[in-house]
Coordinates of C-alpha atoms in Angstrom, one line a residue:
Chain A
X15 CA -13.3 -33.1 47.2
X16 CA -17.1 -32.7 46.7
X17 CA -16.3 -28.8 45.6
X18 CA -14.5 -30.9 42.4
X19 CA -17.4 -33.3 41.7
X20 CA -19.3 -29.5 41.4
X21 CA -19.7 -28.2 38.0
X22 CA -17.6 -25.6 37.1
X23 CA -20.8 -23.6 35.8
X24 CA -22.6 -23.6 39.0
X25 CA -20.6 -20.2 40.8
X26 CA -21.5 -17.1 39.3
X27 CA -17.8 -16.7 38.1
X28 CA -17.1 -20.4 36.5
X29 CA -20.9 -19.6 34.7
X30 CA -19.1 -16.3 33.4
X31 CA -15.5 -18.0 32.4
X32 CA -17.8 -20.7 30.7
X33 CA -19.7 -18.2 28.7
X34 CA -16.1 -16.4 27.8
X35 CA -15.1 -19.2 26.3
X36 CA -17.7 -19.5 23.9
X37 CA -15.7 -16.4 22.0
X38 CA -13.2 -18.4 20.8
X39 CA -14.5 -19.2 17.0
X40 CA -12.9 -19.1 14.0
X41 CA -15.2 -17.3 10.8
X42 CA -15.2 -19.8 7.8
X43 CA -12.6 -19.5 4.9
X44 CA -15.3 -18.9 2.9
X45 CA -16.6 -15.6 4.6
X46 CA -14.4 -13.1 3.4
X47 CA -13.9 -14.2 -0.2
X48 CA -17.7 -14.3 -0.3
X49 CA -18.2 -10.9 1.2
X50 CA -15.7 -9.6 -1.1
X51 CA -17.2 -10.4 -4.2
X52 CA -20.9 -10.0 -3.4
X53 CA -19.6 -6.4 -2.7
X54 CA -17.5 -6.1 -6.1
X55 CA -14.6 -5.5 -4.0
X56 CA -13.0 -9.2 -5.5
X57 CA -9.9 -9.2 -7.9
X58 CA -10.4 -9.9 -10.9
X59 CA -7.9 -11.6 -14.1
X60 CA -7.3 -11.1 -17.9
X61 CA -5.0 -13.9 -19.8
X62 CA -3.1 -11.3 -22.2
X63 CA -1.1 -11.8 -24.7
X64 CA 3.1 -10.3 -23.9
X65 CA 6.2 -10.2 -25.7
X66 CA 7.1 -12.9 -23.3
X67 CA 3.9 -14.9 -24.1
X68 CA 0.4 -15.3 -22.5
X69 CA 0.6 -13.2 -19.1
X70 CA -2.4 -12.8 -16.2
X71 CA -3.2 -9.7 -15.3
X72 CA -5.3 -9.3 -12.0
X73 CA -7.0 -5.9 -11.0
X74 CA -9.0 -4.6 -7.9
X75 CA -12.0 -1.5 -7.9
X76 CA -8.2 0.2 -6.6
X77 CA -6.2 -0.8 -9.7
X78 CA -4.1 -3.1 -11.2
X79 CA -2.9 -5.5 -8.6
X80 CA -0.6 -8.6 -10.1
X81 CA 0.6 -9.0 -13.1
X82 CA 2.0 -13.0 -13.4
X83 CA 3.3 -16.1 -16.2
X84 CA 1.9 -19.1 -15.0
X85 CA 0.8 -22.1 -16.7
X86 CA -2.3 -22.2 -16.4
X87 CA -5.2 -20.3 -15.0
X88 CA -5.4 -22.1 -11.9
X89 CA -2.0 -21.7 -11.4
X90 CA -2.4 -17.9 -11.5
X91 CA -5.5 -18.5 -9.0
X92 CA -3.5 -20.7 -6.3
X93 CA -0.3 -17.7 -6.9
X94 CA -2.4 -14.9 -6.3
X95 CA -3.7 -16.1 -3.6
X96 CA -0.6 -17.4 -1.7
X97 CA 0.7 -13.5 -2.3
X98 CA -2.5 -11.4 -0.9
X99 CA -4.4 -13.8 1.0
X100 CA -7.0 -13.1 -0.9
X101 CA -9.2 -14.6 -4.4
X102 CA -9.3 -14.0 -7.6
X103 CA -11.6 -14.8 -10.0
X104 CA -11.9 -15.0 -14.3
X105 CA -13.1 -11.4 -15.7
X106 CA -15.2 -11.8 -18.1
X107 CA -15.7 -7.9 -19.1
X108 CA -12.6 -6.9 -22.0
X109 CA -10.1 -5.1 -20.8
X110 CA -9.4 -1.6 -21.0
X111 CA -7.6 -0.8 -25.0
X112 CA -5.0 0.9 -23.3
X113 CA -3.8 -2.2 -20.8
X114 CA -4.2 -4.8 -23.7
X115 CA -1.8 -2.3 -25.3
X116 CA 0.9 -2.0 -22.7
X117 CA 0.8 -5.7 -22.6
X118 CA 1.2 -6.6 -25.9
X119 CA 4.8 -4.4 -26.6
X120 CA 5.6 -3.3 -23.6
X121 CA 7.1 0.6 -24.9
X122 CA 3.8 1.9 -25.1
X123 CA 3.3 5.2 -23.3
X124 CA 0.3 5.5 -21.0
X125 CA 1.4 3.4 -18.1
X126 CA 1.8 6.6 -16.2
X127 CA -2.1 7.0 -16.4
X128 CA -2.7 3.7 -15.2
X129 CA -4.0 2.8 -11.2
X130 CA -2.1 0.1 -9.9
X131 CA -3.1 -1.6 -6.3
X132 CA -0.3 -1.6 -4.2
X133 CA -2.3 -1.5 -0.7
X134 CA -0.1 -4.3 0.8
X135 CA 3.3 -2.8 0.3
X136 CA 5.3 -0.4 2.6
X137 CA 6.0 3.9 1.3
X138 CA 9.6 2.8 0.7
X139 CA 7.8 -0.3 -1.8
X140 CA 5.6 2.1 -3.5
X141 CA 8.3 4.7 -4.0
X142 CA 10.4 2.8 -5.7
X143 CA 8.0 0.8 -8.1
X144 CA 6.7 4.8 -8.8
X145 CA 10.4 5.5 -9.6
X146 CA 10.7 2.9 -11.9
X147 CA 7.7 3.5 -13.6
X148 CA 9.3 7.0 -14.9
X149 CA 11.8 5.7 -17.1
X150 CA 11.1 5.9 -20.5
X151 CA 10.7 3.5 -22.8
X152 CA 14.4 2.5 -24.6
X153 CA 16.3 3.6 -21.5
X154 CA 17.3 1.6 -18.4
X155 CA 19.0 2.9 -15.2
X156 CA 20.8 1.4 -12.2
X157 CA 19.2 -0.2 -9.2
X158 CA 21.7 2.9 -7.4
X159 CA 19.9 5.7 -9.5
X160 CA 16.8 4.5 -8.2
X161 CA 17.8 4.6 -4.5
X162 CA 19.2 7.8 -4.8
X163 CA 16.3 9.5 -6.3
X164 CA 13.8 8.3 -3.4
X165 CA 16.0 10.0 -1.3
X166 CA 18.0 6.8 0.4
X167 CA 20.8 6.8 -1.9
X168 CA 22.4 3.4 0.5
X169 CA 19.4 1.3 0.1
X170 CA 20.1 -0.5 -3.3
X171 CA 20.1 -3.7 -2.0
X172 CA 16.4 -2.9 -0.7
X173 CA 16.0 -1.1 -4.0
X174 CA 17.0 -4.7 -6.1
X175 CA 14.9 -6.6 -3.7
X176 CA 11.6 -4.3 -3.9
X177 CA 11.8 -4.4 -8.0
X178 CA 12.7 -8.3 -7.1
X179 CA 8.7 -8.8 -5.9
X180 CA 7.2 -6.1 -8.3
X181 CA 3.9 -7.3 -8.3
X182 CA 3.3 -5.8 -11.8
X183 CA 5.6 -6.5 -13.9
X184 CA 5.9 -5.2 -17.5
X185 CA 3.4 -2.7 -16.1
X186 CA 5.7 -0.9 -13.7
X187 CA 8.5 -1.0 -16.5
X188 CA 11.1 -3.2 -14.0
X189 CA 13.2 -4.7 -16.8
X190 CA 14.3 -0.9 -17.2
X191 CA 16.1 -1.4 -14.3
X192 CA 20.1 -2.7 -14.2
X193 CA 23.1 -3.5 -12.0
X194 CA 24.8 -0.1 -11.0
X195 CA 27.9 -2.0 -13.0
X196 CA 26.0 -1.4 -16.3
X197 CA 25.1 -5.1 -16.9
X198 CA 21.7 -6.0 -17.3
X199 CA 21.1 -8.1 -14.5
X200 CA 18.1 -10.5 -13.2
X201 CA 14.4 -10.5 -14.2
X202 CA 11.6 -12.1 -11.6
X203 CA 9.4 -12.8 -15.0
X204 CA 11.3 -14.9 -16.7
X205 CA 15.2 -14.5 -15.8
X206 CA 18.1 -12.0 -17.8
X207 CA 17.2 -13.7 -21.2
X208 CA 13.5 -12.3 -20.7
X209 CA 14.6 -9.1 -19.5
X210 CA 16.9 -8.7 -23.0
X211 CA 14.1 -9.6 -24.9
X212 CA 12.2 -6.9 -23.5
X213 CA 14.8 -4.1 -23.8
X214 CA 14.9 -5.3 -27.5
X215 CA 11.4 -4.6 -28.0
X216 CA 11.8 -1.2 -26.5
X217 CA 14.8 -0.4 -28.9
X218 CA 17.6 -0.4 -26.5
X219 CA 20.5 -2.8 -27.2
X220 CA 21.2 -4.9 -24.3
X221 CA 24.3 -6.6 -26.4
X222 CA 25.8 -2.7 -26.0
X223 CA 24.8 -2.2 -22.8
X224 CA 26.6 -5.3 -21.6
X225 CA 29.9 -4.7 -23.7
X226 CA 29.9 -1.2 -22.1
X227 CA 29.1 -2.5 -19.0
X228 CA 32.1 -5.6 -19.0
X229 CA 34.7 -2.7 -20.0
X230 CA 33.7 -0.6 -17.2
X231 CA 32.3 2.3 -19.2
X232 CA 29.2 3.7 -16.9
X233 CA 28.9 7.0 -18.2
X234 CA 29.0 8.5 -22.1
X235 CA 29.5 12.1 -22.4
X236 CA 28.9 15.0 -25.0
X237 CA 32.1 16.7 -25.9
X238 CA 30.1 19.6 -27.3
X239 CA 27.8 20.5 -24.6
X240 CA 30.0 18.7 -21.9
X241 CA 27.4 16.7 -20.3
X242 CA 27.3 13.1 -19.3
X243 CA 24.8 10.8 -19.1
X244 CA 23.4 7.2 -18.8
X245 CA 24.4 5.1 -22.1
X246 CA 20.8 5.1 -23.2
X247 CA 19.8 8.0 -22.3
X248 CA 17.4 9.6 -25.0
X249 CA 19.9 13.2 -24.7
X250 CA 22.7 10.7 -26.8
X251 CA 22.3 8.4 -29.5
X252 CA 23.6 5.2 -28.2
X253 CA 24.1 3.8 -31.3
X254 CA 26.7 6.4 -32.4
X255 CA 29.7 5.8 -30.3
X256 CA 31.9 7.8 -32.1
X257 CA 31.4 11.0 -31.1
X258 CA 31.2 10.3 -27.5
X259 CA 34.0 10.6 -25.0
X260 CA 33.4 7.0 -22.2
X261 CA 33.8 7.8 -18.7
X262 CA 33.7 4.9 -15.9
X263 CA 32.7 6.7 -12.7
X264 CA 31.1 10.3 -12.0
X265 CA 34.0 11.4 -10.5
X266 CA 36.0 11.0 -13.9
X267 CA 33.4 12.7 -15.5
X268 CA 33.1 15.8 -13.2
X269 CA 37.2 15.9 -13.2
X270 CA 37.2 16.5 -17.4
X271 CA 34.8 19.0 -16.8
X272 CA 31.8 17.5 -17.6
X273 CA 28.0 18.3 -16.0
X274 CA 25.3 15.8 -15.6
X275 CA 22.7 15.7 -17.6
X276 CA 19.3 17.1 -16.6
X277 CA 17.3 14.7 -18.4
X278 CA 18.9 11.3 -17.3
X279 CA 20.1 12.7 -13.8
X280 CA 23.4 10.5 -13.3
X281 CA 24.2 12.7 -10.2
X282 CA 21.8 15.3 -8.2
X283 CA 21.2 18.3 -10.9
X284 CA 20.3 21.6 -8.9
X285 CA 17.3 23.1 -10.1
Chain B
X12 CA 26.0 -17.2 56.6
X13 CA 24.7 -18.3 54.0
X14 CA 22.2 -16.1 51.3
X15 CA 18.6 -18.1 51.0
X16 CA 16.1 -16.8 48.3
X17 CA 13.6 -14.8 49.6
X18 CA 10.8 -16.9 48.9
X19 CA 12.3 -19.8 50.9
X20 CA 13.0 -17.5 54.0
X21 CA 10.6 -18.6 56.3
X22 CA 9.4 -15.4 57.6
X23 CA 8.9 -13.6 54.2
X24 CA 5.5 -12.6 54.5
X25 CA 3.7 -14.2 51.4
X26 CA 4.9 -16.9 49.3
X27 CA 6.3 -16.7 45.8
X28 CA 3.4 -18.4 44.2
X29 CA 1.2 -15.9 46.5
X30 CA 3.0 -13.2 44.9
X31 CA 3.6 -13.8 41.8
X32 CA -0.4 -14.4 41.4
X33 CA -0.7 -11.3 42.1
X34 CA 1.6 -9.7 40.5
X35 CA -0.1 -11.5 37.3
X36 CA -3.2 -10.8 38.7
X37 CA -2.0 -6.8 38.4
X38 CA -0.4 -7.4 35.1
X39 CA -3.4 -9.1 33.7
X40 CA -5.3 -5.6 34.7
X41 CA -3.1 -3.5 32.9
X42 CA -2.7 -5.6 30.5
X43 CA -6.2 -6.1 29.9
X44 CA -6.6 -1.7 29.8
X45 CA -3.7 -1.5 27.7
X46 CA -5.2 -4.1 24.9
X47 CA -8.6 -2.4 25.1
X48 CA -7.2 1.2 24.8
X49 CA -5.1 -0.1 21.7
X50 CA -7.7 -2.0 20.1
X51 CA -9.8 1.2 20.5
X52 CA -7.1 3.5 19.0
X53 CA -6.9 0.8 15.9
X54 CA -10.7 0.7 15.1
X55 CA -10.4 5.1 15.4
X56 CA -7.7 4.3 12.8
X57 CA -9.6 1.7 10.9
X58 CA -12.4 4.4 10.6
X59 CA -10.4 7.0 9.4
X60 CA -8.9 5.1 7.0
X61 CA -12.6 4.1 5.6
X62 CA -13.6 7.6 5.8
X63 CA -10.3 8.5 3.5
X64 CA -11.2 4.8 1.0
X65 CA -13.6 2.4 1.5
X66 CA -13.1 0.5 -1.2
X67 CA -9.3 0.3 -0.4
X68 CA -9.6 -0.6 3.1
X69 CA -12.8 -2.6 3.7
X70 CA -11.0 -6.0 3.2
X71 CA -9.3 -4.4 6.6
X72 CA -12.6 -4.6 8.5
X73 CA -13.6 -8.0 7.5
X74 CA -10.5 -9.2 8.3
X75 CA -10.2 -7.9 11.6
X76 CA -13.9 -8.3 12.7
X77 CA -14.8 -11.7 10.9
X78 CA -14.3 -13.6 13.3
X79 CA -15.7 -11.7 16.4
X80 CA -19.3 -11.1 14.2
X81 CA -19.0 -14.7 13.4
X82 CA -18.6 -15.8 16.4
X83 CA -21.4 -13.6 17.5
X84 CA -23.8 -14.4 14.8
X85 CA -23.3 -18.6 15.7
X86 CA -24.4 -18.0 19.2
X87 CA -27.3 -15.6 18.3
X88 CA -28.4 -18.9 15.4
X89 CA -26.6 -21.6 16.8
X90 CA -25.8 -23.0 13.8
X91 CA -22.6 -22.5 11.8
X92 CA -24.3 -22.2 8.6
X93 CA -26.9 -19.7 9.4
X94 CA -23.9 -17.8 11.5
X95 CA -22.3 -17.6 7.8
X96 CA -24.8 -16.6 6.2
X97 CA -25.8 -13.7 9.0
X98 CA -22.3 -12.5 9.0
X99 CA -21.9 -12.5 5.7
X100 CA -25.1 -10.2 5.1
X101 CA -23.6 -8.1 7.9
X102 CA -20.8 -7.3 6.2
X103 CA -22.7 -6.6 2.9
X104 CA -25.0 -4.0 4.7
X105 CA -22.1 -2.4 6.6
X106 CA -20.7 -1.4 3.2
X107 CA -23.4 -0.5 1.7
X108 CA -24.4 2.0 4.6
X109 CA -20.9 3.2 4.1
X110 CA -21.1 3.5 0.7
X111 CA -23.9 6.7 1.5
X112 CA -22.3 7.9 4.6
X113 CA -20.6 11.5 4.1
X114 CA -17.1 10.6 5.4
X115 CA -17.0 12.4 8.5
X116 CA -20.0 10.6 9.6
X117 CA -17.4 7.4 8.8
X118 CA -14.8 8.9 10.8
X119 CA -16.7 9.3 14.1
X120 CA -18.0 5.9 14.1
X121 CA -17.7 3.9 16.7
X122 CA -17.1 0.4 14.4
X123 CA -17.0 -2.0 16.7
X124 CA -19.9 -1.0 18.1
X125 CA -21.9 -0.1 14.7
X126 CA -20.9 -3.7 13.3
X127 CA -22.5 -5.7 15.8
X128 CA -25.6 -3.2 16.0
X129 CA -26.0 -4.6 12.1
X130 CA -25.2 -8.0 12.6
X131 CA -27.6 -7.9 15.3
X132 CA -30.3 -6.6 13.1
X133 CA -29.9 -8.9 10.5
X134 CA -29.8 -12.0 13.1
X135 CA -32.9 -10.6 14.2
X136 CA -34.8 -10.5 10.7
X137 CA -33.7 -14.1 10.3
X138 CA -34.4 -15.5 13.3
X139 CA -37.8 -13.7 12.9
X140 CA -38.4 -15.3 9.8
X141 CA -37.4 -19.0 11.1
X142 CA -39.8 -18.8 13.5
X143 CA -42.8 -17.8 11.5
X144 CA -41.9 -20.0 8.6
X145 CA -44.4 -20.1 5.9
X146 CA -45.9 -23.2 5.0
X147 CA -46.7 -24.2 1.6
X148 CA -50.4 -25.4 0.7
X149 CA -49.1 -28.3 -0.9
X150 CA -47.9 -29.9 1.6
X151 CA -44.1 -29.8 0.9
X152 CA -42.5 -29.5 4.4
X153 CA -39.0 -27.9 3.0
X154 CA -38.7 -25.8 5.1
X155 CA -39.1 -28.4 8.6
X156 CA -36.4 -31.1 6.3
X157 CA -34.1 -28.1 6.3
X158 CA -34.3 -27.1 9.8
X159 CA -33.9 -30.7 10.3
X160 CA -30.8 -31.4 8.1
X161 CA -29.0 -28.1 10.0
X162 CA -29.8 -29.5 13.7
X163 CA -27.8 -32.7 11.9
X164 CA -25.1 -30.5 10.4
X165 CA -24.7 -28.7 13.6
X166 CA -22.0 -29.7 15.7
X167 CA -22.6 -28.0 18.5
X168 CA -25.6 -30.3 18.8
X169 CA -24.4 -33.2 17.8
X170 CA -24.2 -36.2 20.4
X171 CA -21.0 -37.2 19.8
X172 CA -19.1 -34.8 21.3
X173 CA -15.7 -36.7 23.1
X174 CA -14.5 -34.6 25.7
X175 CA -16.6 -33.2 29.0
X176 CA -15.4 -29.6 28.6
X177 CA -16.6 -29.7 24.9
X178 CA -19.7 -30.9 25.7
X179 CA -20.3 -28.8 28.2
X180 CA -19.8 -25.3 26.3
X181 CA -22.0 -26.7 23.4
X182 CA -24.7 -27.4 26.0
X183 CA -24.5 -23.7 27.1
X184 CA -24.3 -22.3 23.6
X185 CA -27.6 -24.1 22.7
X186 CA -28.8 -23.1 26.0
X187 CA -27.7 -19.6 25.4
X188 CA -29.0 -19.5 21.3
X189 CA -32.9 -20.9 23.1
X190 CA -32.9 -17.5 25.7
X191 CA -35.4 -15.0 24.3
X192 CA -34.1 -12.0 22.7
X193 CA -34.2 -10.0 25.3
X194 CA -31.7 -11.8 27.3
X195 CA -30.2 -13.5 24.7
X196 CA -28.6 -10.6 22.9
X197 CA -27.6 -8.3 26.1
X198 CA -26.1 -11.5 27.5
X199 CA -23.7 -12.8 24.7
X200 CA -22.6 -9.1 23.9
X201 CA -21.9 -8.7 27.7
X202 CA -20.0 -12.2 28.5
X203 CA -19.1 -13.9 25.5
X204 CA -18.2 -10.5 23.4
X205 CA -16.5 -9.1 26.9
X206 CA -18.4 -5.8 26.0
X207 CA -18.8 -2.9 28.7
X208 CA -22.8 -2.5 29.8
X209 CA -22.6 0.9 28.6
X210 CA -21.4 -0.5 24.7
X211 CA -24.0 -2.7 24.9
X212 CA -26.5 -0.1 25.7
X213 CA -25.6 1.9 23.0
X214 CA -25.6 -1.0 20.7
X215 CA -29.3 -2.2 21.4
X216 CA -30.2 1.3 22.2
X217 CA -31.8 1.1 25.8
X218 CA -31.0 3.1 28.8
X219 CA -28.5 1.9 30.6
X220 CA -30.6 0.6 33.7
X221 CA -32.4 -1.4 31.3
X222 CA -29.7 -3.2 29.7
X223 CA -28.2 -4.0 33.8
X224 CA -31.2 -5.6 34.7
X225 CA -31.8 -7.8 31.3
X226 CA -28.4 -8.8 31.2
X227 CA -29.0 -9.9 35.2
X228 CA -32.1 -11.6 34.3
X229 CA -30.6 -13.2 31.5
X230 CA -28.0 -14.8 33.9
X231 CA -30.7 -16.0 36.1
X232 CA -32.9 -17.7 33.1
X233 CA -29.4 -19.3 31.7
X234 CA -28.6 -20.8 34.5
X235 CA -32.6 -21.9 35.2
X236 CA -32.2 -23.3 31.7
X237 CA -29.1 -25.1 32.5
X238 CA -30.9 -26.7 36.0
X239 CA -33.7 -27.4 34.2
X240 CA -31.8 -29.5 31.5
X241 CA -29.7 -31.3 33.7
X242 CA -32.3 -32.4 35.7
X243 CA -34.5 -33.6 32.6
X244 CA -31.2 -35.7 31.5
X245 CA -30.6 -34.1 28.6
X246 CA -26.8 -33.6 28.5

């Protein structure tokens, strides 16, 4: 029993555990957001004005990195922060013409140009937020069409999910993207009403969409050049039905003889 | 007859708590090999990828590294707020130094290595500075009321430490933080970083014989320092 009234610290290797353990620290919480900004590698927010109302827009030096409604600026602080694990901070430089633009009616071209941050998500994340952002303005397409095109035609669900937690909205155009039934579907920035009100905007006509949608047409062809494409796609003008024959599946629209269009791409187009 | 558990049968030649020590004690090697080679192969990647985009991926490195060159930089002070403070400067320096490296210099860092070179360095300037502090003709002590108010904010010196063990390791980090330089710096990196003599050659740049014998010395003095201070009643 005397070797236990010892010190642990008095053999060589009790002297070198001891030592070991003084590894074993935590930095502060304040390090990295400190380090961060000192080095002008912090995020940054705007409080811009939406079709939806006031929005906060967050950038990095990497790009455009959150795009949120909240209610009020800490709100959008303590959010940001919950999602990255990182700060954010009011800018107090203007921002750029061309993302006050995008902001303010949402069909504005340009968003292509734009650098987005998107370092925390996965390739299958990013491809699918790129996807969406090629849409045009005035046209939507299914979460299906989407899949397909990144080249894992049976991950919609995944697809839905991804565009669920698009960390820019309005930016990367996810309202443009609907139910593979046709209907318009869910928004993350404000529910189905917001994403309607959006579509508006952009001059597509989400009451058609969902009356075509709720009688199971998918497709609308063009009996002249027999092709068939997306209801909105900019190859057919929606808002004349008359001339256009409805088809509710691909299949039914291949059987009459009809090809998919090249622009809108409801089915692979060879090259 | 009945089937008895090995380890019960009396003539099974070591015991299952004999054995499965071992066996630990071999896992714990490999174990231990395996986690350095990966943590290696991530910091090769970690440099690559800051060769490729610093400004992408430097929020990486301070993640991953705060807390060793924090940890490092509070027993080089001994005080959690100059430790901040040092760490936070490392960090600073590190990317500004990347910021002019040509990127395959980036690639073929060694970053663990490099990082607590700089913190080092800037640890160094302080502590330099803290011990030559200038004195101001006027009379106003600020700078002794500061050093004072940090011993208080300290709590690795505070008295009221509850538990023995605690007590204890704050005793040898003190002890450790009042070692000259020499021995200070080769000892933490060695035993309390867990670094290989030959990294922490490289990382204060002396030969390798040097570095041996310092960090030896260093062992000697801390544990001097420790008789010395339990004989004068101090813990």
């Amino acid at each position: 029993m005397i070797r236990a009234s010892k010190k642990s610290t008095e053999t060589p290797a009790g002297l070198e555990r001891a030592l070991r353990r003084l590894s074993r620290e935590k930095a502060p919480r304040t390090l990295l957001p400190a380090v961060l900004s000192r080095v002008g590698l912090a995020d940054r927010y705007w409080r811009l004005e939406s079709p939806l109302g006031p929005v906060y827009v967050a950038h990095s030096k990497a790009g455009i990195s959150m795009v949120s409604r909240a209610s009020s600026p800490a709100a959008f602080e303590r959010r940001f922060a919950e999602r990255f694990g990182r700060p954010v901070s009011a800018e107090k430089a203007v921002p750029p013409a061309s993302v006050r633009a995008l902001i303010r009616n949402v069909k504005g071209e340009g968003r292509r140009s734009l650098r987005f941050d998107l370092r925390d998500l996965s390739e299958f994340e990013r491809a699918v937020l790129y996807k969406a952002l090629e849409i045009p303005s005035g046209e939507v397409r299914p979460y299906s069409w989407i899949a397909r095109e990144i080249g894992h035609p049976d991950a919609v669900r995944a697809t839905g999910s991804v565009l669920a937690k698009n960390p820019v909205p309005l930016l990367i155009p996810c309202h443009r993207v609907v139910r593979s039934d046709g209907h318009i579907g869910q928004y993350s920035l404000g529910g189905s009403r917001a994403k309607r009100r959006l579509l508006e905007v952009e001059g597509a006509d989400p009451g058609l969409l969902e009356r075509l949608a709720a009688e199971g047409v998918r497709y609308l062809g063009n009996a002249e050049q027999k092709h068939f494409c997306f209801p909105t796609c900019g190859g057919i003008d929606t808002l004349v039905l008359t001339n256009k024959v409805r088809f509710s599946s691909e299949r039914e629209a291949l059987a009459a003889g009809y090809h998919p269009c090249a622009d809108c791409r409801p089915l692979p187009v060879a090259a | 007859m009945t089937i008895t558990p090995c380890s019960r049968t009396p003539n099974a030649p070591k015991s299952y708590a004999t054995r499965s020590r071992e066996l630990r004690l071999v896992i714990s090697g490999a174990q231990q090999r395996a986690m350095q080679n990966a943590e290696a192969s991530a910091d090769a990647a970690l440099a690559a990828s800051l060769a490729e985009d610093l400004d992408g991926n430097f929020e990486s490195v301070v993640r991953r590294f705060q807390d060793r060159l924090f940890t490092f930089s509070l027993r080089l002070t001994a005080s959690r707020e100059d430790a901040e403070e040092v760490a936070q400067d490392a960090f600073v320096r590190a990317y500004r130094a990347l910021k002019t490296y040509p990127a395959e210099r980036v690639r073929a860092m060694a970053l663990r290595a490099w990082l607590y070179q700089v913190t080092l360095n800037v640890a160094r300037n302080r502590l330099r500075k803290k011990r030559h502090p200038t004195v101001s003709l006027d009379g106003d002590d600020a700078g002794g009321a500061r050093a004072a108010r940090q011993a208080h904010d300290d709590p690795s010196v505070r008295p009221d430490a509850r538990f023995e063990v605690k007590r204890e390791r704050a005793d040898i980090a003190t002890l450790v933080a009042q070692l000259p330089d020499r021995y200070r710096s080769p000892l933490i990196l060695r035993y309390v970083e867990g670094l290989k003599l030959e990294e922490v050659a490289a990382i204060l740049k002396q030969p390798l014989g040097t570095t041996k014998s310092n960090v030896h010395r260093a062992i000697n003095a801390l544990r001097e320092a420790m008789t010395e201070s339990r004989r004068a009643g101090v813990r």
